[in-house]
Amino acid sequence: MIRLLRLLLLCLWPLGTLSASEVLLVGGEDQPGIRSFVAALEKRRTHDQVRFQTVEQLPAPGKLKADTRLVLLDIPALEWRLTEATGPSALALRISRVQAEQRLGVARPAYLTLLWSDPPLARQLRLARYLLPQARRIGVLYGEHSRFLLDELRQAAHPLGLEIVAQDWPDLRDSRPLQQLLNSSDVLLGLDDPDLYNSKSAKNVLLSSYGRQMALIGPNAGFVRAGALASTYSDQDDWLAVLEQLLDQPPARWPRSLYPTHFGVSGNQQVARALGLEAIDPDAAALALAEGASTP
């Protein structure tokens, strides 16, 4: 009997290592934030070999082992993976829809899964509807690389009873398109387009909108700290949960693109008071949005 048990253990022992994988996280440079993310993933994947390397430390993608699970942490890492069609499948984090449109266009390599960093448009619209239930005309500035999002916005706005008022803004030095949009909108919805929403344009957009007592939703949580009213976002734990699910599956089952299921709401209480709005309850807002509610 003992001999039989030993034989069974010897036969079963290799099975315990079949699910173990080499998870290689790649970044343009070694930073404390990246190290923190890698350490957090290591704690969750104790059965895997999790390691981090910079782009400069790695060979061409085609020279890596085919069963390596690649996690690309920034644009330089994505650029490195795109240099060769051969090589392991990869999960690309911290890339927005606009950035992907600029770099890839409609060509999306089969080996690449894009995990979007910008909040989903439909969810941002629901947030606007939740916080400002009287607003109907949603003003949207767009540029050359974010124009493609307008059709999706209009489709998402229709069932909410919202109208998208879109305005091209080709030259940030010319404020006339912004002023024209403010004249014809109830609230601004910012697209995560760095050509439009950046450190140079932030002051103009925020001061102009609040001069009209008009709120800006989005384009991301960073802009909320700068003076936007609110935005939805996904934090490190949300992204780690997504990676957990995907790394438990074979790469052949990875989707081409994905948003995190879990998210939070960031609100600027000072801006809410200045606009005469009630204090924002981030937990209640996130719960309402998750349940599909559009009004408080």
XYZ file of C-alpha atoms in Angstrom:
296
model
C 0.000 0.000 0.000
C 2.796 2.427 0.930
C 4.631 1.589 -2.296
C 1.450 2.322 -4.250
C 1.031 5.716 -2.560
C 4.642 6.616 -3.317
C 4.164 5.612 -6.950
C 1.056 7.784 -7.203
C 2.870 10.756 -5.674
C 5.750 10.384 -8.119
C 3.323 10.257 -11.022
C 1.291 13.246 -9.830
C 4.188 15.474 -8.796
C 4.957 16.846 -12.289
C 1.316 17.895 -12.661
C 1.805 20.513 -9.980
C 4.251 22.384 -12.191
C 2.216 22.355 -15.379
C 0.310 25.516 -14.491
C 3.458 27.446 -13.567
C 4.500 30.070 -16.111
C 7.246 32.576 -16.701
C 5.655 36.016 -16.498
C 7.953 38.683 -17.924
C 7.006 42.303 -17.286
C 8.671 44.787 -19.638
C 9.102 48.545 -19.288
C 11.066 51.330 -20.873
C 12.921 52.015 -17.640
C 13.105 50.820 -14.049
C 10.897 53.037 -11.855
C 9.579 52.740 -8.263
C 5.975 52.594 -9.492
C 6.799 49.736 -11.844
C 8.687 47.893 -9.108
C 5.667 48.238 -6.824
C 3.403 46.787 -9.516
C 5.777 43.880 -10.155
C 6.027 43.122 -6.421
C 2.233 43.143 -6.093
C 1.888 40.712 -8.994
C 4.570 38.454 -7.488
C 2.520 38.170 -4.284
C -0.517 37.110 -6.303
C 1.383 34.673 -8.571
C 3.584 32.782 -6.121
C 3.401 29.661 -8.322
C 4.787 31.581 -11.342
C 8.219 32.984 -12.064
C 7.505 36.723 -12.191
C 10.325 39.074 -13.201
C 10.865 42.527 -14.655
C 13.310 43.685 -17.321
C 13.759 46.895 -19.255
C 13.624 46.979 -23.028
C 17.394 47.521 -23.209
C 18.023 44.317 -21.242
C 16.026 42.127 -23.609
C 16.785 40.513 -26.960
C 14.410 40.752 -29.888
C 10.926 39.365 -29.084
C 11.416 36.394 -31.408
C 14.321 35.137 -29.303
C 12.226 34.704 -26.160
C 10.688 31.368 -25.218
C 7.340 30.970 -26.941
C 5.488 30.118 -23.715
C 6.645 33.275 -21.888
C 3.746 35.440 -20.734
C 4.648 39.020 -21.692
C 3.163 42.004 -19.854
C 4.036 45.336 -21.482
C 3.914 48.179 -18.966
C 4.327 51.256 -21.179
C 4.607 52.561 -24.726
C 8.376 51.826 -25.083
C 7.659 48.191 -24.161
C 4.885 48.067 -26.752
C 7.188 49.522 -29.383
C 9.763 46.849 -28.574
C 7.197 44.042 -28.986
C 5.997 45.479 -32.297
C 9.479 45.201 -33.831
C 8.886 41.528 -34.713
C 5.845 39.472 -35.635
C 7.404 36.402 -34.038
C 7.587 35.970 -30.288
C 5.254 35.364 -27.323
C 1.765 36.798 -26.987
C 1.643 39.999 -24.966
C -0.706 41.928 -22.687
C -0.216 45.688 -23.185
C -1.143 47.941 -20.266
C -1.238 51.721 -19.906
C -2.273 52.477 -23.473
C -5.317 54.519 -24.421
C -7.657 54.126 -27.363
C -6.237 57.287 -28.933
C -2.635 56.138 -28.470
C -3.457 52.806 -30.103
C -5.129 54.568 -33.021
C -2.032 56.734 -33.499
C 0.416 53.845 -33.337
C -1.526 50.925 -34.801
C -4.492 52.293 -36.723
C -6.816 49.448 -37.629
C -3.949 46.942 -37.719
C -4.038 45.006 -34.440
C -1.516 42.142 -34.363
C -2.992 38.812 -33.315
C -0.300 38.372 -30.653
C -1.324 41.577 -28.855
C -4.038 42.160 -26.229
C -4.647 45.825 -25.426
C -5.791 46.648 -21.884
C -7.181 50.162 -22.178
C -6.043 52.843 -19.735
C -8.713 55.418 -20.626
C -12.199 55.100 -19.091
C -14.944 53.629 -21.321
C -16.939 56.307 -23.105
C -20.332 54.839 -22.205
C -19.393 54.809 -18.521
C -18.215 58.424 -18.647
C -21.517 59.422 -20.212
C -23.420 57.607 -17.464
C -21.321 59.459 -14.898
C -22.269 62.790 -16.493
C -25.931 61.757 -16.469
C -25.676 60.631 -12.839
C -24.037 63.812 -11.513
C -25.865 66.265 -13.798
C -29.288 64.756 -14.525
C -30.562 67.991 -16.118
C -27.740 68.125 -18.666
C -28.673 66.936 -22.139
C -26.114 68.445 -24.532
C -22.691 66.843 -24.026
C -19.924 68.992 -25.484
C -16.957 67.036 -26.868
C -13.737 68.488 -28.224
C -11.935 66.195 -30.649
C -8.781 66.201 -32.725
C -7.254 64.358 -35.639
C -6.544 61.221 -33.602
C -9.747 61.142 -31.501
C -12.281 61.808 -34.269
C -12.859 58.049 -34.631
C -14.505 57.939 -31.169
C -17.442 60.177 -32.113
C -19.666 57.486 -33.638
C -19.229 55.309 -30.561
C -20.059 58.284 -28.334
C -23.254 59.035 -30.227
C -24.370 55.412 -30.050
C -23.756 55.335 -26.289
C -25.479 58.702 -25.747
C -28.731 57.851 -27.553
C -30.231 55.407 -25.017
C -29.384 57.867 -22.223
C -31.332 60.645 -23.909
C -28.153 62.650 -24.435
C -26.980 64.619 -27.472
C -23.323 64.778 -28.475
C -22.250 68.252 -29.582
C -18.843 67.678 -31.199
C -16.312 70.383 -32.030
C -12.994 69.976 -33.833
C -10.105 71.811 -32.128
C -7.170 71.712 -34.569
C -5.159 74.565 -33.013
C -5.051 74.923 -29.225
C -3.832 78.508 -29.595
C -7.214 79.408 -31.087
C -9.872 79.421 -28.348
C -12.799 80.033 -30.681
C -13.739 76.340 -31.099
C -13.739 75.930 -27.310
C -15.889 79.026 -26.797
C -18.284 77.929 -29.532
C -18.692 74.541 -27.877
C -19.319 76.106 -24.472
C -22.087 78.217 -26.005
C -23.923 75.125 -27.260
C -23.376 72.566 -24.448
C -24.582 71.806 -20.921
C -21.479 69.907 -19.812
C -18.079 69.061 -21.286
C -16.909 65.467 -21.663
C -13.155 65.174 -22.097
C -11.695 62.511 -24.370
C -8.388 61.041 -23.216
C -6.554 62.649 -26.123
C -3.168 64.072 -25.048
C -3.137 66.394 -28.059
C -6.159 68.195 -26.576
C -5.967 67.630 -22.835
C -2.475 68.315 -21.581
C -0.580 70.633 -19.259
C -0.634 73.439 -21.839
C -4.378 73.348 -22.531
C -5.666 72.465 -19.048
C -5.766 76.022 -17.692
C -7.618 77.370 -20.735
C -10.210 74.566 -20.779
C -10.864 74.622 -17.036
C -11.018 78.405 -16.614
C -13.196 78.804 -19.708
C -15.654 76.105 -18.650
C -15.984 77.230 -15.056
C -16.302 80.837 -16.201
C -19.568 79.572 -17.727
C -20.384 77.511 -14.602
C -19.979 74.371 -16.698
C -18.518 71.097 -15.463
C -15.866 68.990 -17.157
C -16.206 65.207 -16.866
C -12.896 63.383 -17.408
C -10.807 62.858 -19.397
C -9.088 60.928 -16.594
C -8.521 60.947 -12.847
C -5.459 63.176 -13.230
C -7.622 65.961 -14.603
C -9.959 65.678 -11.610
C -7.072 66.704 -9.381
C -6.432 69.615 -11.771
C -10.036 70.833 -11.668
C -12.390 68.513 -13.584
C -15.564 67.607 -11.717
C -15.235 63.820 -11.856
C -14.081 60.782 -13.795
C -14.117 57.020 -13.521
C -10.824 55.153 -13.250
C -9.273 51.764 -12.511
C -6.478 51.494 -9.940
C -3.590 49.067 -9.514
C -5.695 46.453 -7.731
C -8.242 46.554 -10.564
C -5.511 45.944 -13.131
C -3.927 43.187 -11.072
C -7.298 41.436 -10.925
C -7.514 41.589 -14.726
C -4.015 40.153 -15.099
C -4.847 37.374 -12.664
C -7.775 36.269 -14.799
C -5.874 36.481 -18.082
C -2.703 34.778 -16.846
C -4.824 31.840 -15.680
C -5.917 31.326 -19.302
C -3.924 30.190 -22.345
C -2.931 33.143 -24.570
C -5.112 31.747 -27.347
C -8.122 32.731 -25.225
C -6.985 36.272 -24.497
C -9.299 38.910 -26.024
C -7.972 41.453 -28.471
C -8.813 44.317 -26.102
C -10.302 44.716 -22.645
C -11.415 47.206 -19.992
C -11.185 46.281 -16.294
C -14.479 45.108 -14.822
C -13.874 46.937 -11.562
C -13.515 50.708 -11.334
C -13.898 53.662 -8.995
C -15.110 57.252 -9.236
C -12.893 60.232 -8.477
C -14.664 63.506 -7.639
C -13.447 67.021 -6.922
C -15.540 68.221 -3.979
C -14.261 71.795 -4.184
C -15.347 72.060 -7.811
C -18.730 70.512 -6.976
C -19.324 73.209 -4.328
C -18.221 75.958 -6.714
C -20.757 74.718 -9.289
C -23.525 74.538 -6.693
C -23.717 70.739 -6.820
C -24.147 68.262 -4.006
C -21.056 66.572 -2.596
C -19.948 63.602 -4.689
C -20.132 60.215 -2.976
C -17.582 58.172 -4.964
C -18.774 54.799 -3.638
C -22.443 55.504 -4.329
C -21.628 56.828 -7.797
C -19.512 53.788 -8.679
C -22.234 51.434 -7.448
C -24.913 53.244 -9.454
C -22.796 53.144 -12.608
C -21.991 49.464 -12.119
C -25.694 48.739 -11.862
C -26.364 50.725 -15.018
C -28.145 53.588 -13.270
C -28.019 56.989 -14.965
C -29.567 59.180 -12.279
C -29.194 59.399 -8.470
